XYZ file of C-alpha atoms in Angstrom:
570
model
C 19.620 4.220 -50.602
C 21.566 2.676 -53.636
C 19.979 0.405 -56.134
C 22.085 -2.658 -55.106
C 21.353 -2.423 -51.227
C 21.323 1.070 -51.052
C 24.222 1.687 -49.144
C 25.432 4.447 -47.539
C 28.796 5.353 -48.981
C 29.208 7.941 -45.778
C 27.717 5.575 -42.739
C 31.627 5.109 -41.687
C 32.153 8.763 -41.402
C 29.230 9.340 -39.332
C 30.222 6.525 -36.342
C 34.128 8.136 -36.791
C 32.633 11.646 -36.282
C 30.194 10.734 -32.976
C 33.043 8.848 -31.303
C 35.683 11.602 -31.764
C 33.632 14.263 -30.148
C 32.020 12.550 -26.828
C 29.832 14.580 -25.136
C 31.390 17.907 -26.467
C 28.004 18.127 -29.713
C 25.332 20.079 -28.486
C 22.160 19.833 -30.200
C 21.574 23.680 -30.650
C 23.646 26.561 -30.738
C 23.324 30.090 -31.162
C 24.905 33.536 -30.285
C 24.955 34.347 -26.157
C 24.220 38.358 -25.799
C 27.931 39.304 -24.243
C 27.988 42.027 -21.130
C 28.393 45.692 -22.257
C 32.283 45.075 -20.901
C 33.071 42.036 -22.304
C 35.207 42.482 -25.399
C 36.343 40.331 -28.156
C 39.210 38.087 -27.257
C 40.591 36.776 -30.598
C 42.724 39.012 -32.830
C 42.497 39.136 -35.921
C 39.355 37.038 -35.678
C 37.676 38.078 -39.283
C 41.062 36.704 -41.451
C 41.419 40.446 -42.509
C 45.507 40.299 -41.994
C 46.043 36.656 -43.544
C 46.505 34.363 -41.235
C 48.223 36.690 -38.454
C 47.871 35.632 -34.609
C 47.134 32.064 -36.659
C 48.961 28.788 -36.741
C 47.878 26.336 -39.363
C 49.075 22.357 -39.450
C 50.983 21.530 -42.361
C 50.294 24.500 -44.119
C 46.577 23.536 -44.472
C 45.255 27.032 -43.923
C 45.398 30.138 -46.208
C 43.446 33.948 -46.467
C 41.147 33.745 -48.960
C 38.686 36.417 -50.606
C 35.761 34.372 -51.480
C 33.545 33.273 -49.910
C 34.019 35.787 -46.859
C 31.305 36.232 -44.761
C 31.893 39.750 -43.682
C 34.854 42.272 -44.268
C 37.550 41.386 -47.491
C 38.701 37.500 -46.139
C 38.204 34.736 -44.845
C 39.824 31.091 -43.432
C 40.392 28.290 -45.727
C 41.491 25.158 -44.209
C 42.755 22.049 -46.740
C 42.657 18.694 -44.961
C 45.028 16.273 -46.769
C 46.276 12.927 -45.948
C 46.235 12.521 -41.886
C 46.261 16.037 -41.447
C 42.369 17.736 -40.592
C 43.464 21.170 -41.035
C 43.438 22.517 -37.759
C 44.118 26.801 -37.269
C 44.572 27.623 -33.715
C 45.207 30.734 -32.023
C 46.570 31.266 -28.189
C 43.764 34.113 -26.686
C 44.741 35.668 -23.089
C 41.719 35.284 -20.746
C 40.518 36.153 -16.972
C 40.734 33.319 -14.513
C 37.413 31.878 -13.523
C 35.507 33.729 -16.760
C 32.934 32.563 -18.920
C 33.314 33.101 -22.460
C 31.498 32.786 -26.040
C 33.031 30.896 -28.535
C 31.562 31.363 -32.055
C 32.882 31.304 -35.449
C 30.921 31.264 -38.612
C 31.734 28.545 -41.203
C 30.548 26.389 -44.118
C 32.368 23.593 -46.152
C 32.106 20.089 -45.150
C 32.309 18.410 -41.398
C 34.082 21.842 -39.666
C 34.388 21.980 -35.712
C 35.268 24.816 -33.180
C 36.626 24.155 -29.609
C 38.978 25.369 -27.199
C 41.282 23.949 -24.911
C 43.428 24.958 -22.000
C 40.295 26.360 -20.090
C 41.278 24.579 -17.127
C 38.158 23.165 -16.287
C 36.239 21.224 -19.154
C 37.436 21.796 -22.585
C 34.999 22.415 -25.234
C 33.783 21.955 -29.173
C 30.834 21.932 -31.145
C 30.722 21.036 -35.064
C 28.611 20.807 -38.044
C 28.040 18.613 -41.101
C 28.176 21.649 -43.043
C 26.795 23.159 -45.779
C 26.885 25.340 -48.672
C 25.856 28.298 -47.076
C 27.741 30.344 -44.070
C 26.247 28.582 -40.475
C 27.648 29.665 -37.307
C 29.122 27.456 -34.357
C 28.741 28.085 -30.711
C 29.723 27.133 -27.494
C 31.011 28.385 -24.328
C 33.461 27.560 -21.397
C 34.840 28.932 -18.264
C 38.357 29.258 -17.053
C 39.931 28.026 -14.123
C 41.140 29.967 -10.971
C 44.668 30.126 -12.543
C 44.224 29.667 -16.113
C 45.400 33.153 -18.294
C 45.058 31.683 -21.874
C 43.083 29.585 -24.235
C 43.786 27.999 -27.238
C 40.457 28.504 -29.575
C 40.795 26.409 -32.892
C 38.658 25.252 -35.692
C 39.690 22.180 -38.703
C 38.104 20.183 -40.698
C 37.648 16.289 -41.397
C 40.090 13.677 -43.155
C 39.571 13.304 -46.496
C 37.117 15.610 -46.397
C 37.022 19.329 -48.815
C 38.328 22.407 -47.443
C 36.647 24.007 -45.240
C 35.888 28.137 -44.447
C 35.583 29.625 -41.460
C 35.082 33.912 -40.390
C 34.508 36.063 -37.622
C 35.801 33.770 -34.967
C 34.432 35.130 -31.499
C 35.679 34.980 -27.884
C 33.203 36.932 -26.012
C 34.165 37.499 -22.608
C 35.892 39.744 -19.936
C 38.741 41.907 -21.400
C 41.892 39.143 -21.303
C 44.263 41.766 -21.799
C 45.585 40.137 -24.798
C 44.456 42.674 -27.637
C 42.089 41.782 -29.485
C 39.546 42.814 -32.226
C 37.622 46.424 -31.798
C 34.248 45.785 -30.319
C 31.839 45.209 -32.429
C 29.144 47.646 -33.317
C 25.304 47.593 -33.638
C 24.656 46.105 -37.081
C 22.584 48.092 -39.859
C 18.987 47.533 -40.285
C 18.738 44.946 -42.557
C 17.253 45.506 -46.419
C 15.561 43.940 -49.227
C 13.205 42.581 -46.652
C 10.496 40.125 -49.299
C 7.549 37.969 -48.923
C 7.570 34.490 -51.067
C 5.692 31.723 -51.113
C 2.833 31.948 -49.232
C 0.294 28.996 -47.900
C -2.832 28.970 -46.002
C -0.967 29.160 -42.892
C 2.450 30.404 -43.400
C 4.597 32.861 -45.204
C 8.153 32.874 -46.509
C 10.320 35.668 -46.399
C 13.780 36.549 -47.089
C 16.056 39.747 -47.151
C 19.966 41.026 -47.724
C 22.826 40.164 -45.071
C 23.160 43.076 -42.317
C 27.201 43.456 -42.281
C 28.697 41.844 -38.399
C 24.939 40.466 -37.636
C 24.867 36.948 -35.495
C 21.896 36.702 -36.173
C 18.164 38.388 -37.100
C 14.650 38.666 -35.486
C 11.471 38.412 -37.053
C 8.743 40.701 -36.485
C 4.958 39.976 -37.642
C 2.920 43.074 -36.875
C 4.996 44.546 -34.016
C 5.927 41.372 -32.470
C 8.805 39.356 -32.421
C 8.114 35.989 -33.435
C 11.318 34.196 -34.914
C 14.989 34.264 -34.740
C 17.434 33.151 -37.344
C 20.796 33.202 -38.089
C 20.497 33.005 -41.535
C 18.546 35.606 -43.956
C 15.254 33.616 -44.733
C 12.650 32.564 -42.432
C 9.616 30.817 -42.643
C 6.535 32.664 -40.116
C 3.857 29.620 -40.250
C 0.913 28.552 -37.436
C -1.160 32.296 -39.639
C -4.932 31.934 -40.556
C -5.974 31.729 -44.073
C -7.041 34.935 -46.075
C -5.373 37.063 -43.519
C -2.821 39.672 -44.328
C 0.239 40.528 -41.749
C 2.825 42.965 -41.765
C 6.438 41.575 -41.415
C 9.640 43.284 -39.698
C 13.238 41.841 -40.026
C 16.261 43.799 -37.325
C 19.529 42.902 -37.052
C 21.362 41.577 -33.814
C 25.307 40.574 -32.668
C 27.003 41.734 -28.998
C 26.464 45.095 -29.314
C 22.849 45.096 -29.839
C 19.778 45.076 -32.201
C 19.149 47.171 -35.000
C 16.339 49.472 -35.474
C 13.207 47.258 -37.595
C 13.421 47.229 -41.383
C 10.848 48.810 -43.385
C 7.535 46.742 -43.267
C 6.185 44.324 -46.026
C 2.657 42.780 -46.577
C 1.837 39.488 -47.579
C -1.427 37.591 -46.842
C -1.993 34.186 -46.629
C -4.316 31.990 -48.617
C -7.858 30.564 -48.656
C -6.460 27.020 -47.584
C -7.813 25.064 -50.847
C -6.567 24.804 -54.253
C -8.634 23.716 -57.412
C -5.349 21.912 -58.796
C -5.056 20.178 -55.776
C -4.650 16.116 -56.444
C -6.372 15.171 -53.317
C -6.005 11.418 -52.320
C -6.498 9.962 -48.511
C -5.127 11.682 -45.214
C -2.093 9.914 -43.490
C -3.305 7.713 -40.713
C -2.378 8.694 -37.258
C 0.502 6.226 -36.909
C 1.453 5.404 -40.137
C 4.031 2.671 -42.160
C 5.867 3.608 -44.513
C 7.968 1.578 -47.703
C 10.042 2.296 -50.144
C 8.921 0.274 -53.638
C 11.582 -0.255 -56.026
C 11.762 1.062 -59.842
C 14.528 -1.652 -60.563
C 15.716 -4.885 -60.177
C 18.112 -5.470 -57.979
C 17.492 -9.020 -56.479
C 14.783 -8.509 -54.680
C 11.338 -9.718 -55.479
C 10.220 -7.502 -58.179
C 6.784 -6.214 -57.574
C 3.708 -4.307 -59.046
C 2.151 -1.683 -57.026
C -0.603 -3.799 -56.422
C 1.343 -6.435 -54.621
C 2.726 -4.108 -52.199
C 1.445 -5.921 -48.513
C -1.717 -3.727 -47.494
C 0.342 -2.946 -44.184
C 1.934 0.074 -45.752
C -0.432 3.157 -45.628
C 2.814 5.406 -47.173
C 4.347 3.624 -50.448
C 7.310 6.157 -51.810
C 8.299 5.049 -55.439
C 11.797 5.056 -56.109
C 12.880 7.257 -57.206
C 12.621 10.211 -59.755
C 15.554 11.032 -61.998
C 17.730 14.335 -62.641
C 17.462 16.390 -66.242
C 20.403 18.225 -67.265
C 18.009 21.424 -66.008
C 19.061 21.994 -62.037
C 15.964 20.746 -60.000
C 14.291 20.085 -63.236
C 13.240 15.827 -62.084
C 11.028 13.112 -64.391
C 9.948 10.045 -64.017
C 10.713 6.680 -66.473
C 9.202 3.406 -65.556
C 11.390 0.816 -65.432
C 10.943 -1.805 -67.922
C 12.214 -4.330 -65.519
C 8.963 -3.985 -62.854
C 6.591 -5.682 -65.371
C 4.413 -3.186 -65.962
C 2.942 -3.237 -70.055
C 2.373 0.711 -70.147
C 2.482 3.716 -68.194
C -0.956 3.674 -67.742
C -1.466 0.409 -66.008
C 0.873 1.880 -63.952
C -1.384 4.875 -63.055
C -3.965 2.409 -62.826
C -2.143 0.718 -59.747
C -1.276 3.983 -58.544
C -5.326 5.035 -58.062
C -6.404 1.724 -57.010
C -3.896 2.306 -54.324
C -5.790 5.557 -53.437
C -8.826 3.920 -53.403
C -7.685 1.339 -50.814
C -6.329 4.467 -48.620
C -2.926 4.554 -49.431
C -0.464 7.317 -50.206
C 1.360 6.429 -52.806
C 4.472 9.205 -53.284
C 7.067 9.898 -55.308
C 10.918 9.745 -54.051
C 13.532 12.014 -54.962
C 17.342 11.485 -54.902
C 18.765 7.949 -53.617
C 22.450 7.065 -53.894
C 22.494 7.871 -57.485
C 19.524 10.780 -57.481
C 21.775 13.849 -57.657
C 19.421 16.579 -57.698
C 20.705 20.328 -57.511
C 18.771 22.865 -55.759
C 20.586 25.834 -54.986
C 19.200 28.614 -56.983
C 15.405 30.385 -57.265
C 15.361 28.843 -60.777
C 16.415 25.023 -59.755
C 13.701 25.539 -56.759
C 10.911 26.636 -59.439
C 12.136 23.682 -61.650
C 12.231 21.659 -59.313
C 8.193 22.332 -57.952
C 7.296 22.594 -61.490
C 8.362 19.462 -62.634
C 7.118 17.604 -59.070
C 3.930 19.203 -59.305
C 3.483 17.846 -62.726
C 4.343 14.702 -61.668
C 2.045 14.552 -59.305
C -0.867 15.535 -61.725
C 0.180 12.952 -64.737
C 0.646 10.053 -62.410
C -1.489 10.543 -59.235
C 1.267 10.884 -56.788
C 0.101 12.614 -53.284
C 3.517 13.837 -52.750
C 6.848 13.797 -52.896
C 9.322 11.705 -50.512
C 13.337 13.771 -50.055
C 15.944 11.022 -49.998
C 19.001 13.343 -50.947
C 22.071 12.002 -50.120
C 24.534 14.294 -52.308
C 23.967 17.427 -49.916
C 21.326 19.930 -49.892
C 21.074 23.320 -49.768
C 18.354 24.280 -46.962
C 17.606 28.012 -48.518
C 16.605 26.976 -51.715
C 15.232 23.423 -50.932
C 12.898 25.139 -48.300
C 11.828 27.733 -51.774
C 11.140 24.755 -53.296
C 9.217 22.484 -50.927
C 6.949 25.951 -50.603
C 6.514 26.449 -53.880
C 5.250 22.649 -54.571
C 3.333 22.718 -51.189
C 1.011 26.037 -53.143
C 0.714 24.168 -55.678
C -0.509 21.249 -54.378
C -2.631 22.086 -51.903
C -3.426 21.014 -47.911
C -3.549 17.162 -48.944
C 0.117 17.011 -50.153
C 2.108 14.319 -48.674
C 5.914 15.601 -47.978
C 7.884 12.942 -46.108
C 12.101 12.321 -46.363
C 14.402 9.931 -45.793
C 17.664 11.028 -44.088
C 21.129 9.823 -42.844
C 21.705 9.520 -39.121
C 24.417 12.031 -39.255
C 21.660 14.465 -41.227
C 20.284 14.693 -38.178
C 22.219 15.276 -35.415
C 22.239 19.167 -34.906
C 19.244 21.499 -35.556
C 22.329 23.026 -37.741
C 22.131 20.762 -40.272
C 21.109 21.570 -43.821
C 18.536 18.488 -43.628
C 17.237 19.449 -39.873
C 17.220 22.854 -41.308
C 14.702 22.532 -43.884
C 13.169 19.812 -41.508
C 12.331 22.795 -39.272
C 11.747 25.376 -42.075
C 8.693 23.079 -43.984
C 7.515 22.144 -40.555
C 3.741 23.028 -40.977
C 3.328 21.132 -44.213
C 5.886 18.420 -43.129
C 4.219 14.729 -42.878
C 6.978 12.666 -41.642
C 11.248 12.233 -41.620
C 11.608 8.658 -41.590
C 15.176 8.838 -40.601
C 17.545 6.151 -41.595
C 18.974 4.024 -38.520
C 21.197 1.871 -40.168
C 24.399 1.667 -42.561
C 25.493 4.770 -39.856
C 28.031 3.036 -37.456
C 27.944 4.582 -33.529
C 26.225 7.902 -33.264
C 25.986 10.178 -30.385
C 22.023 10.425 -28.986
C 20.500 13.192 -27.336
C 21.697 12.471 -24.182
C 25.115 12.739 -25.523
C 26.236 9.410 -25.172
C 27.718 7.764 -27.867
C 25.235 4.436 -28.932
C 25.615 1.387 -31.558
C 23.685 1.063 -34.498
C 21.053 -2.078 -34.260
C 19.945 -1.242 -30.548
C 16.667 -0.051 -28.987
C 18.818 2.911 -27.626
C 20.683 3.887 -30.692
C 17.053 4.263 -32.317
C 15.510 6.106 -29.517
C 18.300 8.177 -27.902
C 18.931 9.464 -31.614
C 15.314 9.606 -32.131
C 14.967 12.175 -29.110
C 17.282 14.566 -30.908
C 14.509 15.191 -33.542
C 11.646 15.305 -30.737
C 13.449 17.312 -28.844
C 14.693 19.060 -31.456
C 11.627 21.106 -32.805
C 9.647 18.598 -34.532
C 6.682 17.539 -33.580
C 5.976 13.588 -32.789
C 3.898 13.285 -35.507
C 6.751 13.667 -38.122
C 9.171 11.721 -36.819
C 9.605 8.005 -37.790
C 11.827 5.187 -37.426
C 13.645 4.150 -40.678
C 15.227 0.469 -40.462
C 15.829 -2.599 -43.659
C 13.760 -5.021 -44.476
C 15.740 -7.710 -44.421
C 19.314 -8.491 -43.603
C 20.138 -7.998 -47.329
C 18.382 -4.628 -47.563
C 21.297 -2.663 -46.541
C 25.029 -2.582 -45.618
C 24.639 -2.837 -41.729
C 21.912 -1.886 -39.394
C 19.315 -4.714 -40.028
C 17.721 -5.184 -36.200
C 14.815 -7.880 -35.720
C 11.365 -6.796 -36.147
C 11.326 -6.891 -32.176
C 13.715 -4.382 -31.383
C 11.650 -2.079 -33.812
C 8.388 -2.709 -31.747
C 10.388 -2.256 -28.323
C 11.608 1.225 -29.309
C 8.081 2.083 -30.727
C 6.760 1.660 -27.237
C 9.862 3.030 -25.614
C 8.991 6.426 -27.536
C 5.436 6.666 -27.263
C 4.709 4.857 -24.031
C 7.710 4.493 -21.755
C 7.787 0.802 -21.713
C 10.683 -1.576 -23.086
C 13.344 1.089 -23.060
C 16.833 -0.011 -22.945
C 19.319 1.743 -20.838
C 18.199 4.843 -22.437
C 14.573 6.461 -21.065
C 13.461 9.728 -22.572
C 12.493 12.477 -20.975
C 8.907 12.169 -21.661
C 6.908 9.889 -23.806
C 5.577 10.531 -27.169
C 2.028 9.117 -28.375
C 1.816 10.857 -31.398
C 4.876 9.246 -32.686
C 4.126 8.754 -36.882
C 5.334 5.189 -37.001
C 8.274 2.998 -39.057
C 9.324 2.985 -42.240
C 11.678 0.451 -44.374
C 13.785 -0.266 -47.552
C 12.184 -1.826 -49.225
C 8.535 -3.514 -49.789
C 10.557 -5.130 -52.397
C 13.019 -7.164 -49.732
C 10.118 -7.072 -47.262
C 8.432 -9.363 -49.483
C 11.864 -11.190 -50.685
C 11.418 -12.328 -46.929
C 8.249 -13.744 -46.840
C 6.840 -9.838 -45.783
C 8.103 -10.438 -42.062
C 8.945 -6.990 -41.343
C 5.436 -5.571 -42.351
C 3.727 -8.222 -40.677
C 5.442 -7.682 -37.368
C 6.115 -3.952 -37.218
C 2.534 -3.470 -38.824
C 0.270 -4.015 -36.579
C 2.507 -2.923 -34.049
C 2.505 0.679 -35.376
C -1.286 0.804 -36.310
C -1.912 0.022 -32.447
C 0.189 2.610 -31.169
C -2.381 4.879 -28.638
């Protein structure tokens, strides 16, 4: 969200990216257990001879040393001009075989497919990230087909990409290929972190060749991962646990790692800033900290509709994570404190009134333990001068879902039980559990209030029944709301994000009735458009808008139609 009409600068990208892949996104992805005969396919699959058995486009792709995964190198692809930087390698196969396709990458908007199979060709991509995330998908080979063409590349215009230990699980093609992998060593370093009433975060060192790693929580398995943090929540308070980490890729599963303690807290918190609980189904607006044409309002004008009102926004130090807060001038307001004043009288009426962080111009960096600590420090203190409930994530300059999720913990033990965490993201945020946003989604999901997902300045996405839909329709919102539901969250934090107003935002603006229609499309199976999903969802949180400012620039239609539409939800 810009301060003009809060724009997205990449909405383009995201419709470009849904139509070029079809059907071929999958939702989820992880590492298929291969047969104790099945062998790895691609040669030379961890970079460790250059670029041998590898064709690049255009030059685009070079060995590089850092960042490698595993071993001494890794892939670098360069997109420039038309050219994505696509690496490609021919792989032998058995007629009429299944095979695993993996590859683990990071960088931005990276795919993996293969073609050839002779039957249905295949690819699977992600956003990316600044961490290593691996890709996955398999195919199977026709009657007469004896070789594959695996690839990965990038996006136009987009950075360079990375990509290591590219996988083709599957019977032995006859090809050569990589040695078989081995059972991984048992992972060390294994910590506890931040703890809360009802969860505990934990973290330990890579496990050379791992896919991917299994939680233990005294003796039984309880998570899987791919990365090397993990969140265990759904504990009860004062309780201590015992937590294992092993190590898993084709070969097998390491032994457990040695065993560490943590226990979980009371469940209160004498620092705790209390305030009013979120209402079942619940309406959320953004209220501007500017002037940018709309009507400029005081808190206290904000229509009564809204039970969540997220201030925008808080501003960046020159310390990563570090974030303040400076009243605009411009608002009206004749000192801070009248403003705190608003911000309690608020409270009093039963109102959350929250504090949002990033925007289009809100570049705050977390990706470090000390940016996370800055970053709950300086929330946390926030909260306590001003009154906020919570804190609202509307990052739109990439996020980093390891240290993001340290942070969010390390606020939410601060704050206590009654903290309200809610963000705000883009469409193509949130189209793979993959994702760094659906990552940390998933990772703060026991103190998560709601993601109010943003359905508009996006262009055609695909939905969750892997179609692709356009942006200002009843199924665009709730085939792309599904992914979420289905997804792992639960239908209380999960909320439909739409402008105010035609002026609010780029593109995207749909009439107050197409809001209410996918409302009861979601929650009660009624007014659906040629998408129905697969089950209903009562519990769904409710809407949310930009802004309360351009809600009330139009006479406060929006709140008064999708208002008491969401507070009558069953």
């Amino acid at each position: 969200m810009d301060r003009t009409t809060r724009r997205r600068r990449r909405g383009w990208l995201g419709g470009v990216l849904a139509l070029a892949m079809g059907a071929g996104l999958g939702l989820t992805g992880g590492a298929g257990t291969a047969l104790a005969a099945d062998v790895n396919n691609a040669r030379n699959a961890g970079f460790e001879s250059g670029l041998t058995a590898w064709t690049c486009s255009a030059g685009s792709g070079a060995a590089v040393s850092s960042p490698v995964r595993t071993g001494a190198a890794a892939l670098r692809g360069t997109p420039s001009g038309q050219d994505n930087a696509r690496c490609s390698q021919t792989v032998s196969v058995r007629p009429g075989s299944t095979y695993r396709l993996s590859a683990w990458v990071q960088g931005s908007y990276v795919y993996l497919g293969a073609s050839g199979t002779g039957t249905t060709d295949v690819s699977t991509w992600t956003p990316g990230g600044s961490g290593w995330s691996q890709l996955s998908t398999a195919f199977t080979t026709g009657p007469g087909t004896t070789s594959v063409t695996v690839y990965t590349h990038g996006w136009y215009g987009q950075p360079a990409y990375h990509a290591d230990d590219v996988s083709v699980f599957g019977p032995d093609g006859g090809g050569g290929g990589d040695p078989d992998p081995v059972v991984p060593p048992v992972p060390a370093g294994l910590a506890a972190g931040a703890v809360t009433s009802s969860s505990v975060a934990l973290d330990w060192s890579a496990s050379s060749g791992a896919a991917s790693y299994h939680v233990y929580r005294d003796g039984t398995r309880v998570q899987s991962v791919t990365g090397t943090s993990a969140t265990v929540t759904g504990l009860a308070a004062s309780t201590s646990y015992r937590f294992q980490v092993s190590a898993e890729n084709a070969a097998g599963e390491s032994a457990k790692s040695a065993a560490v303690t943590a226990t979980t807290s009371g469940g209160g918190d004498p620092g705790d800033p209390g305030g009013p609980s979120v209402p079942r189904h619940a309406l959320t607006g953004y209220w501007q900290n500017f002037d940018n044409g709309a009507t400029v309002q005081k808190l206290r004008d904000v229509s009564p509709q809204y039970d969540i009102i997220a201030v925008s926004f808080a501003d960046s130090t020159a310390t990563a994570g570090e974030i303040v807060f400076n009243l605009d001038p411009a608002v009206g307001y004749g000192s801070v404190d009248e403003f705190k004043g608003d911000i309690a009288a608020r409270k009093s009426a039963g109102k959350s009134v929250i504090l949002s962080v990033g925007g289009e111009r809100g570049n705050v960096v977390i990706n470090s333990d000390a940016s996370a600590t800055a970053f709950a420090d300086s929330a946390y203190a926030l909260m306590r001068s001003y009154g906020f409930n919570g804190i609202d994530i509307d990052l739109e300059h990439g996020i980093n879902a390891t240290y993001l999720t340290k942070a969010l913990r390390q606020l939410s033990q601060r704050a206590g039980s009654s903290l309200v965490l809610t963000m705000a993201p883009q469409t193509i945020d949130m189209q793979s559990t993959g994702t760094e946003y659906f990552r940390t989604a998933l990772a703060v999901k026991d103190i998560l209030t709601v993601v109010n997902m943003q359905y508009y300045n996006s262009g055609s996405m695909l939905g969750c029944d892997q179609k692709v839909h356009s942006q200002g329709t009843v199924d665009f919102i709730t085939a792309l709301a599904c992914i979420q539901l289905e997804g792992g969250l639960d239908a209380s934090q999960v909320g439909i994000g739409v402008p105010a107003s035609p002026r609010a935002a780029g593109s995207g603006y749909v009439d107050p009735q197409i809001v209410r229609n996918a409302l009861d499309c979601l929650t009660r199976g009624t007014h659906c458009g040629s998408f129905k999903p697969p089950r209903t969802y009562p519990a769904l949180r409710g809407a949310m808008t930009w802004s309360t400012n351009w809600d009330a620039t139009a006479g406060s239609t929006w709140s008064n139609a999708v208002g008491p539409h969401v507070h009558g939800l069953p």
